[in-house]
């Protein structure tokens, strides 16, 4: 029995996820689309469990697992095999460690793989092609555990029900256990998020992120598919189609609004935001269930049922395809191409391949297909794609060129810290003036940067004369300020101070940048290396940071701009196939970065130093 209007719930979840991945800076909360899917899955699975128990007075665990296997596993295998040949279109760095990613995806452990490897759902230099399968892992863990719980409850209900029916016992126990697990899961997320800067561990974990499933489970017990509790029947009798449609609308609109206002890095998201999304999803499901009962003579639009049918496979395809296409074409075009190709591949998978793999007849394009008809073409293509999978995995680098550059830069960074400590000791015993200050400011250049600088520090150190470099990944302006002040207090901050920060600009970038300018000691010349992000828009903090730095250079004559933002934008080739921020150790990028910095230092040479107060 297919419930009409449930398609709109699935489509809502899909829209939220796609817009989040395609336009992450504008639709910052679209990740709640996963919570919509989770809630719907919990509802549907539990409602079907109730129907099965009502019909047979039993729940067959292995039959349940078999149905889940054929619905989830074949599409996943197919998507992995189909996507990998397309990786030849982009930089080889994007298949770094791909074997481990595939193993995690196919074993439904991607969520814990990402936690173990310190993966982030939002910010990775080289995004994992199958990071989105973390949600399948959580879903599969839910099915395994909830199936066992339902099996045990079914046995208890049959054995110990006396004064009330076994169905009532089954429903009551399912609802009670689901409620307890929903509360427990949410509390572990809410408490576990306290003190975190990166929320990925509580986001990915099956323990902390399973509460949407159990919220859906409670709803599934209440409404069911074919069998309902008396309270639901009373509600159905009191509402009509417009009211049911209104319930859907008043839950849909806040879900879309949350997609705009929620943020992955906000603790509010984990201490109430996602629970609210799950409750709204449940309300929308409830409204759809009511609307089904009150529209017996109205059919769902064909486009809606089609998109609902292929939504799972579209989810599987869209992320790796988007990663590939977004590094081949502008973002909007990549989003369009990704959506079209995902829908086509998903339709072939859902309507033809999945049924015949399960031993059923497939019906598509007015034709009927059977395994006997398709077995040889399917087996040959599968064999070719499997061989390709092995070739991609075997040739995949274990460390990307960017990671290698950062690793080498980190080694030099550690070595230089020894030299910096040595210089600080010498400065401490150097002759002092009457006012206690060290006589003179050390000549040369102090470069303070983030991961972009760290990735090119070997080349930079050899091509920027008399320079010292202190660079670190994920460094923000407030951290750069601390480095500058520590060097200044140790009297090792050199005459020219180059600040290469801004890509990781936080909301307080203006306050921190102004603070750095104000607290720089007299006698120094300040050079801002403007940040660059190929995907940034005018609303991004990194873009605003560059604008502020240019304004400060006009206001203070001791500040110079080394315009990396402008130079990098004029040379897009050095970012081809990268994340659009780092040039992955490419020589052309190293050369350009050093040239821009040296040009800034050349211009600063003819400017005055910061005057005394």
Coordinates of C-alpha atoms in Angstrom, one line a residue:
X1 CA 0.0 0.0 0.0
X2 CA 1.5 3.3 -1.1
X3 CA 0.6 6.3 0.9
X4 CA 0.0 9.4 -1.3
X5 CA 1.9 12.6 -0.5
X6 CA 4.7 10.8 1.3
X7 CA 6.6 11.6 -1.9
X8 CA 6.6 15.3 -0.9
X9 CA 8.3 14.4 2.4
X10 CA 11.1 12.6 0.6
X11 CA 11.5 15.4 -1.9
X12 CA 11.7 17.9 0.9
X13 CA 14.6 16.0 2.4
X14 CA 16.3 15.7 -1.0
X15 CA 15.9 19.4 -1.8
X16 CA 17.4 20.4 1.6
X17 CA 20.4 18.1 1.1
X18 CA 21.1 19.1 -2.5
X19 CA 20.9 22.8 -1.9
X20 CA 23.1 22.5 1.1
X21 CA 25.8 20.7 -0.8
X22 CA 25.5 22.9 -3.9
X23 CA 25.2 26.3 -2.2
X24 CA 26.6 25.6 1.3
X25 CA 27.4 29.3 2.1
X26 CA 23.8 30.4 1.4
X27 CA 21.8 27.4 2.5
X28 CA 23.9 26.7 5.6
X29 CA 21.4 24.5 7.4
X30 CA 20.3 22.2 4.6
X31 CA 22.1 19.3 6.3
X32 CA 18.8 18.8 8.2
X33 CA 17.5 17.1 5.1
X34 CA 19.3 14.0 6.4
X35 CA 17.2 14.3 9.6
X36 CA 14.1 14.4 7.4
X37 CA 15.1 11.2 5.8
X38 CA 16.0 9.6 9.1
X39 CA 12.6 10.5 10.6
X40 CA 10.7 9.2 7.6
X41 CA 12.7 5.9 7.7
X42 CA 12.0 5.4 11.4
X43 CA 8.3 6.1 10.7
X44 CA 7.9 3.9 7.7
X45 CA 9.9 0.9 9.1
X46 CA 8.0 0.9 12.4
X47 CA 4.6 1.3 10.7
X48 CA 5.3 -1.7 8.5
X49 CA 6.4 -3.7 11.5
X50 CA 3.1 -2.9 13.2
X51 CA 1.2 -4.0 10.0
X52 CA 3.2 -7.2 9.8
X53 CA 2.5 -8.0 13.5
X54 CA -1.2 -7.3 13.1
X55 CA -1.5 -9.5 10.1
X56 CA 0.7 -12.5 11.3
X57 CA 0.9 -12.0 15.0
X58 CA 4.7 -12.2 14.5
X59 CA 7.7 -10.3 13.2
X60 CA 10.2 -12.1 11.0
X61 CA 13.6 -10.6 11.6
X62 CA 15.5 -12.3 8.7
X63 CA 12.8 -11.3 6.2
X64 CA 13.1 -7.7 7.4
X65 CA 16.9 -7.8 7.0
X66 CA 16.5 -9.2 3.5
X67 CA 14.2 -6.4 2.4
X68 CA 16.5 -3.8 3.8
X69 CA 19.5 -5.4 2.1
X70 CA 18.0 -5.4 -1.3
X71 CA 16.8 -1.8 -0.9
X72 CA 20.1 -0.4 0.4
X73 CA 23.1 -2.5 -0.7
X74 CA 22.7 -3.0 -4.5
X75 CA 22.2 0.7 -5.3
X76 CA 25.2 1.6 -3.2
X77 CA 27.5 -1.0 -4.9
X78 CA 26.2 0.2 -8.3
X79 CA 26.9 3.9 -7.5
X80 CA 30.4 3.2 -6.4
X81 CA 31.2 1.3 -9.5
X82 CA 29.7 3.9 -11.8
X83 CA 31.2 6.9 -10.2
X84 CA 34.9 5.8 -10.2
X85 CA 35.6 6.0 -13.9
X86 CA 34.6 9.7 -13.7
X87 CA 37.5 10.4 -11.3
X88 CA 39.9 10.3 -14.3
X89 CA 38.4 13.7 -15.2
X90 CA 39.9 15.5 -12.2
X91 CA 43.1 15.7 -10.3
X92 CA 44.5 12.4 -9.0
X93 CA 44.6 13.9 -5.5
X94 CA 40.8 13.4 -5.3
X95 CA 41.2 9.6 -5.1
X96 CA 43.7 9.8 -2.2
X97 CA 43.0 6.9 0.1
X98 CA 40.0 5.9 -2.0
X99 CA 40.3 2.3 -1.1
X100 CA 39.7 3.0 2.6
X101 CA 36.7 5.3 1.7
X102 CA 35.2 2.5 -0.4
X103 CA 35.7 -0.1 2.2
X104 CA 34.1 2.1 4.8
X105 CA 31.1 2.9 2.5
X106 CA 30.5 -0.7 1.6
X107 CA 30.9 -1.9 5.2
X108 CA 28.6 0.9 6.5
X109 CA 31.2 2.3 8.8
X110 CA 31.9 5.7 7.0
X111 CA 30.6 7.6 10.0
X112 CA 33.2 6.2 12.4
X113 CA 35.8 6.2 9.6
X114 CA 35.4 10.0 9.3
X115 CA 35.5 10.4 13.1
X116 CA 38.7 8.3 13.3
X117 CA 40.4 10.2 10.5
X118 CA 39.2 13.6 11.8
X119 CA 37.1 14.1 8.8
X120 CA 34.8 17.1 8.7
X121 CA 31.4 17.2 6.9
X122 CA 31.9 20.8 6.0
X123 CA 35.5 21.6 5.5
X124 CA 38.0 19.3 3.8
X125 CA 40.9 20.3 1.5
X126 CA 40.2 17.3 -0.6
X127 CA 36.6 16.2 0.1
X128 CA 36.1 12.4 0.4
X129 CA 34.0 11.2 -2.6
X130 CA 31.9 8.9 -0.3
X131 CA 31.7 11.0 2.9
X132 CA 28.0 11.3 2.4
X133 CA 27.6 7.5 3.0
X134 CA 28.0 8.3 6.7
X135 CA 24.2 8.6 6.8
X136 CA 23.8 5.1 5.3
X137 CA 26.0 3.7 8.1
X138 CA 23.8 5.3 10.8
X139 CA 20.7 4.1 9.0
X140 CA 22.0 0.5 8.7
X141 CA 23.0 0.5 12.4
X142 CA 19.5 1.6 13.2
X143 CA 17.9 -1.1 11.1
X144 CA 20.1 -3.8 12.7
X145 CA 19.3 -2.7 16.3
X146 CA 15.7 -1.8 15.8
X147 CA 15.0 -5.0 14.0
X148 CA 16.4 -7.0 17.0
X149 CA 14.4 -4.9 19.4
X150 CA 11.1 -5.4 17.4
X151 CA 11.8 -9.1 17.2
X152 CA 12.2 -9.4 21.0
X153 CA 9.2 -7.2 21.6
X154 CA 7.1 -9.4 19.3
X155 CA 8.0 -12.5 21.2
X156 CA 7.2 -10.8 24.5
X157 CA 3.9 -9.5 23.2
X158 CA 2.8 -12.9 22.1
X159 CA 3.8 -14.6 25.3
X160 CA 2.8 -12.2 28.0
X161 CA -0.3 -10.5 26.6
X162 CA -3.4 -11.6 28.6
X163 CA -6.0 -8.9 29.4
X164 CA -5.2 -6.8 26.3
X165 CA -4.4 -7.9 22.8
X166 CA -0.8 -8.8 21.7
X167 CA -1.0 -6.0 19.1
X168 CA -1.6 -3.4 21.9
X169 CA 1.3 -4.7 23.8
X170 CA 3.5 -4.7 20.7
X171 CA 2.6 -1.1 20.0
X172 CA 3.0 0.1 23.5
X173 CA 6.4 -1.5 24.0
X174 CA 7.7 -0.2 20.7
X175 CA 6.5 3.3 21.5
X176 CA 8.0 3.2 25.0
X177 CA 11.4 1.9 23.9
X178 CA 11.5 4.3 20.9
X179 CA 10.8 7.2 23.3
X180 CA 13.5 6.2 25.7
X181 CA 16.1 5.7 22.9
X182 CA 15.1 9.1 21.3
X183 CA 15.6 10.9 24.5
X184 CA 18.9 9.1 25.3
X185 CA 20.3 9.7 21.8
X186 CA 19.4 13.4 21.9
X187 CA 20.9 13.9 25.4
X188 CA 24.2 12.3 24.3
X189 CA 24.4 14.7 21.4
X190 CA 23.4 17.8 23.4
X191 CA 25.9 17.0 26.2
X192 CA 28.6 15.7 23.9
X193 CA 28.5 18.9 21.9
X194 CA 29.5 21.0 24.9
X195 CA 33.1 22.4 24.5
X196 CA 33.5 21.1 21.0
X197 CA 35.0 23.3 18.2
X198 CA 34.5 20.6 15.5
X199 CA 31.0 19.0 15.9
X200 CA 31.6 16.2 13.4
X201 CA 32.1 13.5 16.1
X202 CA 28.6 14.1 17.5
X203 CA 27.1 14.6 14.1
X204 CA 28.5 11.4 12.6
X205 CA 28.0 9.0 15.5
X206 CA 25.2 6.5 15.3
X207 CA 24.7 6.9 19.1
X208 CA 24.2 10.6 19.1
X209 CA 22.4 11.0 15.8
X210 CA 19.8 8.2 15.9
X211 CA 17.1 10.2 17.7
X212 CA 15.3 11.3 14.4
X213 CA 14.7 7.6 13.6
X214 CA 13.2 7.0 17.0
X215 CA 11.0 10.1 16.8
X216 CA 9.7 8.6 13.5
X217 CA 9.3 5.2 15.2
X218 CA 6.9 6.7 17.8
X219 CA 4.9 8.4 15.0
X220 CA 4.8 5.1 13.1
X221 CA 3.3 3.3 16.1
X222 CA 0.6 6.0 16.4
X223 CA -0.5 6.3 12.7
X224 CA 0.7 3.2 11.0
X225 CA 0.1 2.4 7.3
X226 CA -2.9 0.1 7.3
X227 CA -3.6 -0.2 11.0
X228 CA -4.2 2.8 13.3
X229 CA -4.7 3.4 17.0
X230 CA -8.2 4.8 17.9
X231 CA -6.8 8.3 18.6
X232 CA -5.6 8.6 15.0
X233 CA -9.0 7.5 13.7
X234 CA -10.7 10.2 15.8
X235 CA -8.3 12.9 14.4
X236 CA -9.0 11.7 10.9
X237 CA -12.7 12.0 11.4
X238 CA -12.3 15.6 12.6
X239 CA -10.1 17.0 9.9
X240 CA -10.5 17.5 6.2
X241 CA -8.1 17.7 3.2
X242 CA -7.4 21.5 3.5
X243 CA -6.5 21.1 7.2
X244 CA -4.2 18.1 6.4
X245 CA -2.6 20.1 3.6
X246 CA -2.2 23.0 6.0
X247 CA -0.4 20.8 8.5
X248 CA 2.1 19.8 5.8
X249 CA 2.6 23.4 4.7
X250 CA 3.2 24.8 8.3
X251 CA 5.9 22.1 8.8
X252 CA 7.4 22.4 5.3
X253 CA 8.0 26.2 5.5
X254 CA 9.9 26.1 8.9
X255 CA 12.0 23.3 7.6
X256 CA 13.1 25.4 4.6
X257 CA 13.6 28.4 6.9
X258 CA 15.9 26.2 9.2
X259 CA 17.8 25.4 6.1
X260 CA 18.7 29.1 5.8
X261 CA 19.4 29.9 9.4
X262 CA 20.9 26.8 11.0
X263 CA 24.7 26.4 11.0
X264 CA 26.8 23.3 11.3
X265 CA 29.3 25.0 13.6
X266 CA 26.7 26.3 16.1
X267 CA 26.1 24.4 19.3
X268 CA 22.4 25.4 19.1
X269 CA 22.1 23.0 16.2
X270 CA 23.1 20.1 18.4
X271 CA 21.1 21.2 21.5
X272 CA 17.8 21.6 19.9
X273 CA 18.0 22.5 16.2
X274 CA 18.1 19.0 14.8
X275 CA 15.4 17.8 17.2
X276 CA 13.2 20.6 16.0
X277 CA 13.9 19.5 12.4
X278 CA 13.0 15.9 13.2
X279 CA 9.7 17.0 14.9
X280 CA 8.8 19.2 11.9
X281 CA 9.5 16.3 9.6
X282 CA 7.3 14.1 11.8
X283 CA 4.5 16.7 11.6
X284 CA 4.8 16.8 7.8
X285 CA 4.6 13.0 7.7
X286 CA 1.5 13.1 9.9
X287 CA -0.1 15.7 7.7
X288 CA 0.7 13.6 4.6
X289 CA -0.8 10.6 6.2
X290 CA -4.0 12.5 7.0
X291 CA -4.1 14.0 3.5
X292 CA -4.0 10.5 2.0
X293 CA -7.1 9.5 3.9
X294 CA -9.0 12.6 2.7
X295 CA -8.0 12.5 -1.0
X296 CA -9.2 9.1 -2.1
X297 CA -10.0 10.3 -5.7
X298 CA -6.8 12.4 -6.2
X299 CA -3.6 10.9 -7.4
X300 CA -0.1 12.2 -6.7
X301 CA 1.6 13.9 -9.6
X302 CA 3.7 11.5 -11.6
X303 CA 6.8 13.7 -11.2
X304 CA 6.5 13.5 -7.4
X305 CA 6.3 9.7 -7.3
X306 CA 9.2 9.5 -9.7
X307 CA 11.5 11.8 -7.7
X308 CA 10.5 10.0 -4.5
X309 CA 11.3 6.6 -6.1
X310 CA 14.8 7.7 -7.2
X311 CA 15.6 9.9 -4.2
X312 CA 17.8 7.4 -2.4
X313 CA 19.9 6.8 -5.5
X314 CA 20.1 10.5 -6.2
X315 CA 21.5 11.0 -2.7
X316 CA 24.1 8.3 -3.5
X317 CA 25.2 9.8 -6.8
X318 CA 24.9 13.5 -6.2
X319 CA 27.9 14.1 -3.8
X320 CA 30.7 12.4 -5.7
X321 CA 29.4 13.7 -9.0
X322 CA 29.2 17.2 -7.6
X323 CA 32.8 17.0 -6.3
X324 CA 33.9 16.0 -9.8
X325 CA 31.8 18.4 -11.8
X326 CA 32.4 21.4 -9.5
X327 CA 36.1 21.1 -10.3
X328 CA 35.5 21.1 -14.0
X329 CA 32.9 23.9 -14.4
X330 CA 31.3 26.9 -12.6
X331 CA 29.3 26.0 -9.5
X332 CA 25.8 26.6 -10.8
X333 CA 26.5 24.6 -14.0
X334 CA 28.0 21.8 -11.9
X335 CA 24.9 21.7 -9.7
X336 CA 22.6 21.5 -12.8
X337 CA 24.7 18.8 -14.5
X338 CA 25.0 16.9 -11.2
X339 CA 21.3 16.9 -10.7
X340 CA 20.5 15.8 -14.3
X341 CA 23.1 13.0 -14.4
X342 CA 22.1 11.8 -10.9
X343 CA 18.5 11.5 -11.8
X344 CA 19.3 9.6 -15.0
X345 CA 21.6 7.1 -13.3
X346 CA 19.2 6.7 -10.4
X347 CA 16.2 6.0 -12.7
X348 CA 18.2 3.3 -14.5
X349 CA 19.3 1.8 -11.1
X350 CA 15.8 1.9 -9.5
X351 CA 13.6 0.9 -12.3
X352 CA 15.8 -1.6 -14.1
X353 CA 18.9 -2.9 -12.3
X354 CA 17.6 -3.2 -8.7
X355 CA 14.5 -5.2 -9.6
X356 CA 16.4 -7.7 -11.8
X357 CA 19.1 -8.1 -9.2
X358 CA 16.4 -8.9 -6.6
X359 CA 15.0 -11.6 -9.0
X360 CA 12.0 -9.5 -10.0
X361 CA 10.7 -8.2 -13.3
X362 CA 11.7 -4.7 -14.2
X363 CA 9.2 -2.4 -16.1
X364 CA 10.6 0.7 -17.8
X365 CA 10.0 2.5 -21.1
X366 CA 7.0 0.3 -21.8
X367 CA 9.2 -2.8 -21.7
X368 CA 9.6 -5.7 -19.3
X369 CA 13.1 -6.8 -18.4
X370 CA 14.1 -10.0 -16.6
X371 CA 17.4 -11.2 -15.2
X372 CA 17.7 -13.8 -18.1
X373 CA 17.6 -10.9 -20.6
X374 CA 20.0 -8.6 -18.9
X375 CA 22.4 -11.0 -17.1
X376 CA 25.2 -11.0 -19.6
X377 CA 25.3 -7.2 -20.3
X378 CA 25.0 -6.5 -16.6
X379 CA 27.7 -9.1 -15.7
X380 CA 30.1 -7.8 -18.4
X381 CA 29.7 -4.2 -17.4
X382 CA 30.0 -5.0 -13.8
X383 CA 33.2 -7.0 -14.4
X384 CA 34.7 -4.1 -16.4
X385 CA 33.8 -1.6 -13.6
X386 CA 35.1 -3.9 -10.9
X387 CA 38.4 -4.1 -12.7
X388 CA 38.5 -0.4 -13.0
X389 CA 37.7 -0.1 -9.2
X390 CA 40.7 -2.3 -8.5
X391 CA 42.9 -0.1 -10.8
X392 CA 41.8 3.1 -9.2
X393 CA 42.3 1.8 -5.7
X394 CA 45.8 0.4 -6.6
X395 CA 47.0 3.6 -8.2
X396 CA 45.5 6.0 -5.7
X397 CA 48.0 8.0 -3.6
X398 CA 48.0 7.5 0.1
X399 CA 48.8 11.1 0.7
X400 CA 47.7 14.0 -1.5
X401 CA 50.2 16.4 -2.9
X402 CA 48.7 19.1 -0.7
X403 CA 49.0 16.9 2.5
X404 CA 52.5 16.1 1.5
X405 CA 53.3 19.8 1.1
X406 CA 51.8 20.5 4.5
X407 CA 53.6 17.6 6.1
X408 CA 57.0 18.8 4.7
X409 CA 56.2 22.3 5.7
X410 CA 55.3 21.2 9.2
X411 CA 58.7 19.5 9.5
X412 CA 60.5 22.7 8.5
X413 CA 58.2 24.6 10.8
X414 CA 59.4 22.5 13.8
X415 CA 63.0 23.0 12.8
X416 CA 62.5 26.7 12.5
X417 CA 61.0 26.8 16.0
X418 CA 64.3 25.7 17.4
X419 CA 66.0 28.6 15.6
X420 CA 63.2 31.0 16.8
X421 CA 63.8 29.9 20.4
X422 CA 67.5 30.5 19.9
X423 CA 66.9 34.0 18.6
X424 CA 64.6 34.7 21.5
X425 CA 67.3 33.7 24.0
X426 CA 69.9 35.9 22.2
X427 CA 67.4 38.8 22.2
X428 CA 66.8 38.3 26.0
X429 CA 70.5 38.8 26.7
X430 CA 71.1 41.5 24.1
X431 CA 72.2 45.0 25.2
X432 CA 69.2 47.1 26.5
X433 CA 68.6 50.8 26.1
X434 CA 67.9 53.1 29.1
X435 CA 64.2 52.3 28.7
X436 CA 64.9 48.6 28.8
X437 CA 64.1 47.9 25.2
X438 CA 66.3 45.9 22.9
X439 CA 68.3 48.2 20.6
X440 CA 67.0 48.1 17.1
X441 CA 64.4 45.8 15.4
X442 CA 65.8 42.7 13.6
X443 CA 66.2 43.1 9.9
X444 CA 64.3 40.9 7.5
X445 CA 60.8 39.5 7.1
X446 CA 58.5 37.8 9.6
X447 CA 55.9 35.8 7.7
X448 CA 52.8 34.6 9.7
X449 CA 50.5 32.5 7.7
X450 CA 47.9 29.7 7.5
X451 CA 47.8 26.4 5.6
X452 CA 48.3 28.1 2.2
X453 CA 51.6 29.5 3.4
X454 CA 52.4 26.2 5.1
X455 CA 52.0 24.3 1.9
X456 CA 54.5 26.5 0.0
X457 CA 56.8 27.4 2.9
X458 CA 59.8 25.4 1.5
X459 CA 59.8 27.4 -1.8
X460 CA 58.8 30.6 0.0
X461 CA 61.7 30.4 2.4
X462 CA 64.1 30.0 -0.4
X463 CA 62.7 32.9 -2.5
X464 CA 61.9 35.6 0.1
X465 CA 65.2 36.9 1.3
X466 CA 66.0 36.9 5.0
X467 CA 62.7 35.6 6.1
X468 CA 61.3 33.5 8.9
X469 CA 58.0 31.7 8.5
X470 CA 55.5 30.7 11.1
X471 CA 52.5 29.0 9.4
X472 CA 49.8 26.6 10.6
X473 CA 46.7 25.1 9.2
X474 CA 43.3 26.6 10.2
X475 CA 45.0 29.7 11.6
X476 CA 42.6 32.6 12.1
X477 CA 43.5 36.3 12.6
X478 CA 43.3 36.1 16.4
X479 CA 45.8 33.2 16.4
X480 CA 48.0 35.2 14.0
X481 CA 47.8 38.1 16.4
X482 CA 49.0 35.8 19.3
X483 CA 52.0 34.7 17.2
X484 CA 52.9 38.3 16.3
X485 CA 52.7 39.5 19.9
X486 CA 54.8 36.5 21.2
X487 CA 57.5 37.3 18.6
X488 CA 57.2 41.0 19.4
X489 CA 57.6 40.4 23.2
X490 CA 60.6 38.1 22.5
X491 CA 62.1 40.9 20.3
X492 CA 62.4 38.6 17.3
X493 CA 59.7 40.1 15.2
X494 CA 61.4 41.4 12.1
X495 CA 61.1 44.8 10.4
X496 CA 58.7 43.6 7.7
X497 CA 55.7 41.7 9.1
X498 CA 53.7 39.8 6.4
X499 CA 50.3 38.5 7.5
X500 CA 48.9 35.8 5.2
X501 CA 45.6 35.1 7.0
X502 CA 41.9 35.4 6.1
X503 CA 40.8 32.2 4.3
X504 CA 39.5 31.0 7.7
X505 CA 38.1 34.3 8.7
X506 CA 35.7 34.2 11.6
X507 CA 32.9 36.6 12.2
X508 CA 35.2 38.8 14.4
X509 CA 37.7 39.2 11.6
X510 CA 37.4 43.0 11.6
X511 CA 38.0 43.3 15.3
X512 CA 40.9 41.0 15.3
X513 CA 42.5 42.6 12.2
X514 CA 42.2 46.1 13.7
X515 CA 43.6 44.9 17.0
X516 CA 46.7 43.5 15.2
X517 CA 47.3 46.8 13.4
X518 CA 46.9 48.8 16.6
X519 CA 49.2 46.6 18.7
X520 CA 52.0 46.2 16.2
X521 CA 55.0 48.0 17.7
X522 CA 56.4 51.2 16.1
X523 CA 59.3 50.7 13.7
X524 CA 57.6 47.8 11.8
X525 CA 56.2 47.7 8.3
X526 CA 53.0 45.6 7.8
X527 CA 52.1 43.7 4.7
X528 CA 48.7 42.0 4.3
X529 CA 48.6 39.1 1.8
X530 CA 44.9 39.2 0.9
X531 CA 43.2 35.8 1.1
X532 CA 41.8 34.0 -1.9
X533 CA 39.0 31.4 -2.2
X534 CA 37.9 30.4 -5.7
X535 CA 34.4 29.7 -4.4
X536 CA 34.0 32.8 -2.2
X537 CA 31.3 35.3 -2.8
X538 CA 31.0 38.9 -1.6
X539 CA 29.1 37.7 1.5
X540 CA 32.0 35.4 2.7
X541 CA 34.1 36.6 5.6
X542 CA 37.3 35.9 3.6
X543 CA 36.2 38.3 0.9
X544 CA 35.2 40.9 3.5
X545 CA 38.6 40.5 5.2
X546 CA 40.4 41.3 1.9
X547 CA 38.2 44.4 1.5
X548 CA 39.0 45.5 5.1
X549 CA 42.8 45.0 4.5
X550 CA 42.7 47.2 1.4
X551 CA 40.9 49.9 3.4
X552 CA 43.4 49.8 6.2
X553 CA 46.3 50.2 3.6
X554 CA 44.6 53.4 2.4
X555 CA 44.2 54.7 6.0
X556 CA 47.8 53.9 7.2
X557 CA 50.9 54.5 5.2
X558 CA 52.9 51.8 7.0
X559 CA 50.5 49.1 5.6
X560 CA 51.0 47.6 2.2
X561 CA 48.8 45.1 0.2
X562 CA 50.3 42.1 -1.4
X563 CA 47.2 41.3 -3.4
X564 CA 47.1 37.5 -3.6
X565 CA 43.4 37.6 -4.0
X566 CA 43.7 39.5 -7.3
X567 CA 46.7 37.6 -8.6
X568 CA 45.2 34.2 -7.8
X569 CA 41.9 35.1 -9.5
X570 CA 43.8 36.0 -12.6
X571 CA 45.5 32.6 -12.7
X572 CA 42.8 30.0 -12.2
X573 CA 44.9 27.3 -13.8
X574 CA 46.9 26.8 -10.7
X575 CA 43.7 25.8 -8.8
X576 CA 42.4 23.4 -11.5
X577 CA 41.2 20.2 -9.7
X578 CA 41.9 21.6 -6.2
X579 CA 39.7 22.9 -3.4
X580 CA 40.1 26.4 -4.9
X581 CA 42.1 27.7 -1.9
X582 CA 45.3 25.6 -2.0
X583 CA 47.4 25.0 -5.1
X584 CA 48.5 21.6 -3.9
X585 CA 52.2 22.1 -4.1
X586 CA 52.1 23.1 -7.7
X587 CA 55.3 24.9 -8.8
X588 CA 53.4 27.6 -10.7
X589 CA 51.5 28.3 -7.5
X590 CA 54.6 28.4 -5.4
X591 CA 56.2 30.9 -7.9
X592 CA 53.2 33.2 -8.1
X593 CA 52.7 33.2 -4.3
X594 CA 56.4 34.2 -3.8
X595 CA 56.2 36.8 -6.5
X596 CA 53.1 38.5 -5.0
X597 CA 54.8 38.6 -1.6
X598 CA 58.1 40.0 -2.9
X599 CA 56.2 42.6 -4.9
X600 CA 54.4 43.7 -1.7
X601 CA 57.8 43.8 0.2
X602 CA 59.2 45.9 -2.6
X603 CA 56.4 48.4 -2.4
X604 CA 56.7 48.5 1.4
X605 CA 60.4 49.3 1.2
X606 CA 59.6 52.8 0.0
X607 CA 57.0 53.4 2.7
X608 CA 57.6 54.6 6.3
X609 CA 57.5 52.3 9.3
X610 CA 54.8 52.6 11.9
X611 CA 55.4 55.7 13.8
X612 CA 55.7 55.9 17.6
X613 CA 52.9 57.2 19.7

